[in-house]
Amino acid sequence: MSREMAALVAGSLGISRAENLLVKNIKSLGRVERKLYFQDIKPREKEIKEFISRYCSGPGDGGREDVIKKTVDSLLEKKGDPDLVDSMVMDVLGRLNIYQSLRERSESEGIKLSAMTSFGGLSMVLFTVVIVTAIVLYMINR
């Protein structure tokens, strides 16, 4: 899915020299690649996400469920570590939906995911609730 979506995005928006960057993880980019990313891709991220949204809502093989399935397949190939295109697709379609599908598929197929596979958003909410609760209880019992 990453390569297909990267080719679609690069072709439609005219950023063909950055097509290879879209299928890489942000952590794996070198200095020159980061420069290209922040010059070509990052300023047009809103356009890219709008294109992905139109593609997912359009008729044909680009349906929402099909894109979610292909994105989960792409993530499973990489042990749950999203590349730039997968990350943008997850922003458009909802990270929780995709991570839920990813977790279900990885458990059913017996694929082990990377240790820190971006489930951090939920744990951050949990930590915030625990800290706020502790502060409220401390103030009440004071």
PDB file of C-alpha atoms in Angstrom:
ATOM      1  CA  MET A   1       0.000   0.000   0.000  1.00  0.00           C
ATOM      2  CA  SER A   2       2.807   2.420   0.806  1.00  0.00           C
ATOM      3  CA  ARG A   3       4.324   2.286  -2.651  1.00  0.00           C
ATOM      4  CA  GLU A   4       0.929   2.523  -4.379  1.00  0.00           C
ATOM      5  CA  MET A   5      -0.217   5.479  -2.290  1.00  0.00           C
ATOM      6  CA  ALA A   6       3.167   7.208  -2.591  1.00  0.00           C
ATOM      7  CA  ALA A   7       3.006   6.868  -6.368  1.00  0.00           C
ATOM      8  CA  LEU A   8      -0.556   8.226  -6.431  1.00  0.00           C
ATOM      9  CA  VAL A   9       0.307  11.164  -4.191  1.00  0.00           C
ATOM     10  CA  ALA A  10       3.524  12.009  -6.026  1.00  0.00           C
ATOM     11  CA  GLY A  11       1.869  11.744  -9.431  1.00  0.00           C
ATOM     12  CA  SER A  12      -1.187  13.796  -8.610  1.00  0.00           C
ATOM     13  CA  LEU A  13       0.574  16.567  -6.702  1.00  0.00           C
ATOM     14  CA  GLY A  14       3.742  16.719  -8.793  1.00  0.00           C
ATOM     15  CA  ILE A  15       6.284  15.871  -6.107  1.00  0.00           C
ATOM     16  CA  SER A  16       7.880  12.979  -7.961  1.00  0.00           C
ATOM     17  CA  ARG A  17      11.393  13.599  -6.635  1.00  0.00           C
ATOM     18  CA  ALA A  18      10.107  12.980  -3.113  1.00  0.00           C
ATOM     19  CA  GLU A  19       8.242   9.756  -3.944  1.00  0.00           C
ATOM     20  CA  ASN A  20      10.992   7.567  -2.471  1.00  0.00           C
ATOM     21  CA  LEU A  21      10.887   9.559   0.775  1.00  0.00           C
ATOM     22  CA  LEU A  22       7.205   8.838   1.298  1.00  0.00           C
ATOM     23  CA  VAL A  23       7.866   5.125   1.763  1.00  0.00           C
ATOM     24  CA  LYS A  24      10.510   5.679   4.452  1.00  0.00           C
ATOM     25  CA  ASN A  25      10.151   6.157   8.168  1.00  0.00           C
ATOM     26  CA  ILE A  26      10.945   9.661   9.442  1.00  0.00           C
ATOM     27  CA  LYS A  27      13.590   8.180  11.756  1.00  0.00           C
ATOM     28  CA  SER A  28      15.423   6.523   8.869  1.00  0.00           C
ATOM     29  CA  LEU A  29      15.841   9.676   6.771  1.00  0.00           C
ATOM     30  CA  GLY A  30      19.348  11.022   6.287  1.00  0.00           C
ATOM     31  CA  ARG A  31      20.317  14.674   6.318  1.00  0.00           C
ATOM     32  CA  VAL A  32      19.700  15.306   2.612  1.00  0.00           C
ATOM     33  CA  GLU A  33      16.451  13.329   2.712  1.00  0.00           C
ATOM     34  CA  ARG A  34      15.223  15.319   5.703  1.00  0.00           C
ATOM     35  CA  LYS A  35      15.974  18.525   3.837  1.00  0.00           C
ATOM     36  CA  LEU A  36      13.907  17.296   0.879  1.00  0.00           C
ATOM     37  CA  TYR A  37      11.145  16.198   3.252  1.00  0.00           C
ATOM     38  CA  PHE A  38      10.874  19.576   4.948  1.00  0.00           C
ATOM     39  CA  GLN A  39      11.118  21.474   1.640  1.00  0.00           C
ATOM     40  CA  ASP A  40       8.815  19.386  -0.544  1.00  0.00           C
ATOM     41  CA  ILE A  41       6.499  17.264   1.574  1.00  0.00           C
ATOM     42  CA  LYS A  42       5.902  18.973   4.909  1.00  0.00           C
ATOM     43  CA  PRO A  43       4.648  22.301   3.455  1.00  0.00           C
ATOM     44  CA  ARG A  44       2.179  20.380   1.247  1.00  0.00           C
ATOM     45  CA  GLU A  45       1.060  17.930   3.915  1.00  0.00           C
ATOM     46  CA  LYS A  46      -2.425  19.444   4.048  1.00  0.00           C
ATOM     47  CA  GLU A  47      -2.826  18.957   0.271  1.00  0.00           C
ATOM     48  CA  ILE A  48      -1.594  15.370   0.559  1.00  0.00           C
ATOM     49  CA  LYS A  49      -4.074  14.599   3.322  1.00  0.00           C
ATOM     50  CA  GLU A  50      -6.909  16.155   1.318  1.00  0.00           C
ATOM     51  CA  PHE A  51      -5.946  13.994  -1.663  1.00  0.00           C
ATOM     52  CA  ILE A  52      -5.894  10.886   0.528  1.00  0.00           C
ATOM     53  CA  SER A  53      -9.286  11.832   1.955  1.00  0.00           C
ATOM     54  CA  ARG A  54     -10.762  12.246  -1.536  1.00  0.00           C
ATOM     55  CA  TYR A  55      -9.195   8.959  -2.628  1.00  0.00           C
ATOM     56  CA  CYS A  56     -10.659   7.098   0.358  1.00  0.00           C
ATOM     57  CA  SER A  57     -14.125   8.552  -0.072  1.00  0.00           C
ATOM     58  CA  GLY A  58     -14.231   8.013  -3.823  1.00  0.00           C
ATOM     59  CA  PRO A  59     -15.973   5.126  -5.558  1.00  0.00           C
ATOM     60  CA  GLY A  60     -14.120   2.114  -6.882  1.00  0.00           C
ATOM     61  CA  ASP A  61     -11.195   0.277  -5.336  1.00  0.00           C
ATOM     62  CA  GLY A  62     -10.225   3.257  -3.176  1.00  0.00           C
ATOM     63  CA  GLY A  63     -12.889   2.687  -0.556  1.00  0.00           C
ATOM     64  CA  ARG A  64     -12.214   3.428   3.079  1.00  0.00           C
ATOM     65  CA  GLU A  65     -12.244  -0.210   4.235  1.00  0.00           C
ATOM     66  CA  ASP A  66      -9.953  -1.230   1.379  1.00  0.00           C
ATOM     67  CA  VAL A  67      -7.461   1.508   2.253  1.00  0.00           C
ATOM     68  CA  ILE A  68      -7.536   0.514   5.939  1.00  0.00           C
ATOM     69  CA  LYS A  69      -6.907  -3.121   5.010  1.00  0.00           C
ATOM     70  CA  LYS A  70      -4.009  -2.228   2.711  1.00  0.00           C
ATOM     71  CA  THR A  71      -2.503   0.110   5.310  1.00  0.00           C
ATOM     72  CA  VAL A  72      -2.690  -2.598   7.971  1.00  0.00           C
ATOM     73  CA  ASP A  73      -1.025  -5.016   5.534  1.00  0.00           C
ATOM     74  CA  SER A  74       1.733  -2.470   4.956  1.00  0.00           C
ATOM     75  CA  LEU A  75       2.186  -1.955   8.692  1.00  0.00           C
ATOM     76  CA  LEU A  76       2.320  -5.694   9.328  1.00  0.00           C
ATOM     77  CA  GLU A  77       5.118  -6.033   6.780  1.00  0.00           C
ATOM     78  CA  LYS A  78       7.106  -3.460   8.757  1.00  0.00           C
ATOM     79  CA  LYS A  79       6.252  -4.882  12.204  1.00  0.00           C
ATOM     80  CA  GLY A  80       3.927  -1.957  12.951  1.00  0.00           C
ATOM     81  CA  ASP A  81       6.331   0.884  12.208  1.00  0.00           C
ATOM     82  CA  PRO A  82       4.562   3.373   9.875  1.00  0.00           C
ATOM     83  CA  ASP A  83       6.300   5.192   7.047  1.00  0.00           C
ATOM     84  CA  LEU A  84       5.373   8.728   6.000  1.00  0.00           C
ATOM     85  CA  VAL A  85       2.492   7.731   3.698  1.00  0.00           C
ATOM     86  CA  ASP A  86       1.067   5.263   6.222  1.00  0.00           C
ATOM     87  CA  SER A  87       1.250   7.953   8.877  1.00  0.00           C
ATOM     88  CA  MET A  88      -0.672  10.421   6.714  1.00  0.00           C
ATOM     89  CA  VAL A  89      -3.276   7.783   5.861  1.00  0.00           C
ATOM     90  CA  MET A  90      -3.656   7.067   9.581  1.00  0.00           C
ATOM     91  CA  ASP A  91      -4.115  10.785  10.271  1.00  0.00           C
ATOM     92  CA  VAL A  92      -6.908  10.931   7.688  1.00  0.00           C
ATOM     93  CA  LEU A  93      -8.691   7.678   8.571  1.00  0.00           C
ATOM     94  CA  GLY A  94      -8.070   7.680  12.308  1.00  0.00           C
ATOM     95  CA  ARG A  95      -5.117   6.149  14.098  1.00  0.00           C
ATOM     96  CA  LEU A  96      -7.223   4.248  16.603  1.00  0.00           C
ATOM     97  CA  ASN A  97      -9.184   2.426  13.891  1.00  0.00           C
ATOM     98  CA  ILE A  98      -6.040   1.360  12.103  1.00  0.00           C
ATOM     99  CA  TYR A  99      -4.163   0.395  15.259  1.00  0.00           C
ATOM    100  CA  GLN A 100      -7.144  -1.644  16.435  1.00  0.00           C
ATOM    101  CA  SER A 101      -7.208  -3.519  13.128  1.00  0.00           C
ATOM    102  CA  LEU A 102      -3.423  -3.874  13.266  1.00  0.00           C
ATOM    103  CA  ARG A 103      -3.502  -5.330  16.768  1.00  0.00           C
ATOM    104  CA  GLU A 104      -6.307  -7.768  15.884  1.00  0.00           C
ATOM    105  CA  ARG A 105      -4.570  -8.948  12.717  1.00  0.00           C
ATOM    106  CA  SER A 106      -1.172  -9.274  14.385  1.00  0.00           C
ATOM    107  CA  GLU A 107      -2.654 -11.391  17.174  1.00  0.00           C
ATOM    108  CA  SER A 108      -4.647 -13.598  14.810  1.00  0.00           C
ATOM    109  CA  GLU A 109      -1.718 -14.110  12.427  1.00  0.00           C
ATOM    110  CA  GLY A 110       0.901 -14.416  15.168  1.00  0.00           C
ATOM    111  CA  ILE A 111       3.014 -11.483  13.983  1.00  0.00           C
ATOM    112  CA  LYS A 112       4.981  -9.737  16.708  1.00  0.00           C
ATOM    113  CA  LEU A 113       4.980  -5.958  16.489  1.00  0.00           C
ATOM    114  CA  SER A 114       7.851  -3.662  17.426  1.00  0.00           C
ATOM    115  CA  ALA A 115       8.028  -2.778  21.096  1.00  0.00           C
ATOM    116  CA  MET A 116       7.140   0.899  20.736  1.00  0.00           C
ATOM    117  CA  THR A 117       4.641   0.790  17.879  1.00  0.00           C
ATOM    118  CA  SER A 118       3.017   4.164  18.496  1.00  0.00           C
ATOM    119  CA  PHE A 119       0.381   3.000  20.931  1.00  0.00           C
ATOM    120  CA  GLY A 120       1.712   5.852  23.095  1.00  0.00           C
ATOM    121  CA  GLY A 121      -1.298   8.098  22.589  1.00  0.00           C
ATOM    122  CA  LEU A 122      -3.505   5.941  24.770  1.00  0.00           C
ATOM    123  CA  SER A 123      -0.918   5.533  27.491  1.00  0.00           C
ATOM    124  CA  MET A 124      -0.413   9.318  27.533  1.00  0.00           C
ATOM    125  CA  VAL A 125      -4.134   9.785  28.153  1.00  0.00           C
ATOM    126  CA  LEU A 126      -3.975   7.202  30.934  1.00  0.00           C
ATOM    127  CA  PHE A 127      -1.004   8.935  32.589  1.00  0.00           C
ATOM    128  CA  THR A 128      -2.751  12.296  32.346  1.00  0.00           C
ATOM    129  CA  VAL A 129      -5.932  10.958  33.958  1.00  0.00           C
ATOM    130  CA  VAL A 130      -3.944   9.299  36.760  1.00  0.00           C
ATOM    131  CA  ILE A 131      -1.953  12.469  37.463  1.00  0.00           C
ATOM    132  CA  VAL A 132      -5.048  14.702  37.466  1.00  0.00           C
ATOM    133  CA  THR A 133      -6.865  12.241  39.725  1.00  0.00           C
ATOM    134  CA  ALA A 134      -3.923  12.159  42.125  1.00  0.00           C
ATOM    135  CA  ILE A 135      -3.838  15.971  42.276  1.00  0.00           C
ATOM    136  CA  VAL A 136      -7.590  16.183  42.883  1.00  0.00           C
ATOM    137  CA  LEU A 137      -7.449  13.552  45.648  1.00  0.00           C
ATOM    138  CA  TYR A 138      -4.520  15.334  47.254  1.00  0.00           C
ATOM    139  CA  MET A 139      -6.422  18.653  47.223  1.00  0.00           C
ATOM    140  CA  ILE A 140      -9.577  17.040  48.649  1.00  0.00           C
ATOM    141  CA  ASN A 141      -7.752  15.335  51.518  1.00  0.00           C
ATOM    142  CA  ARG A 142      -5.729  18.400  52.397  1.00  0.00           C
TER     143      ARG A 142
END
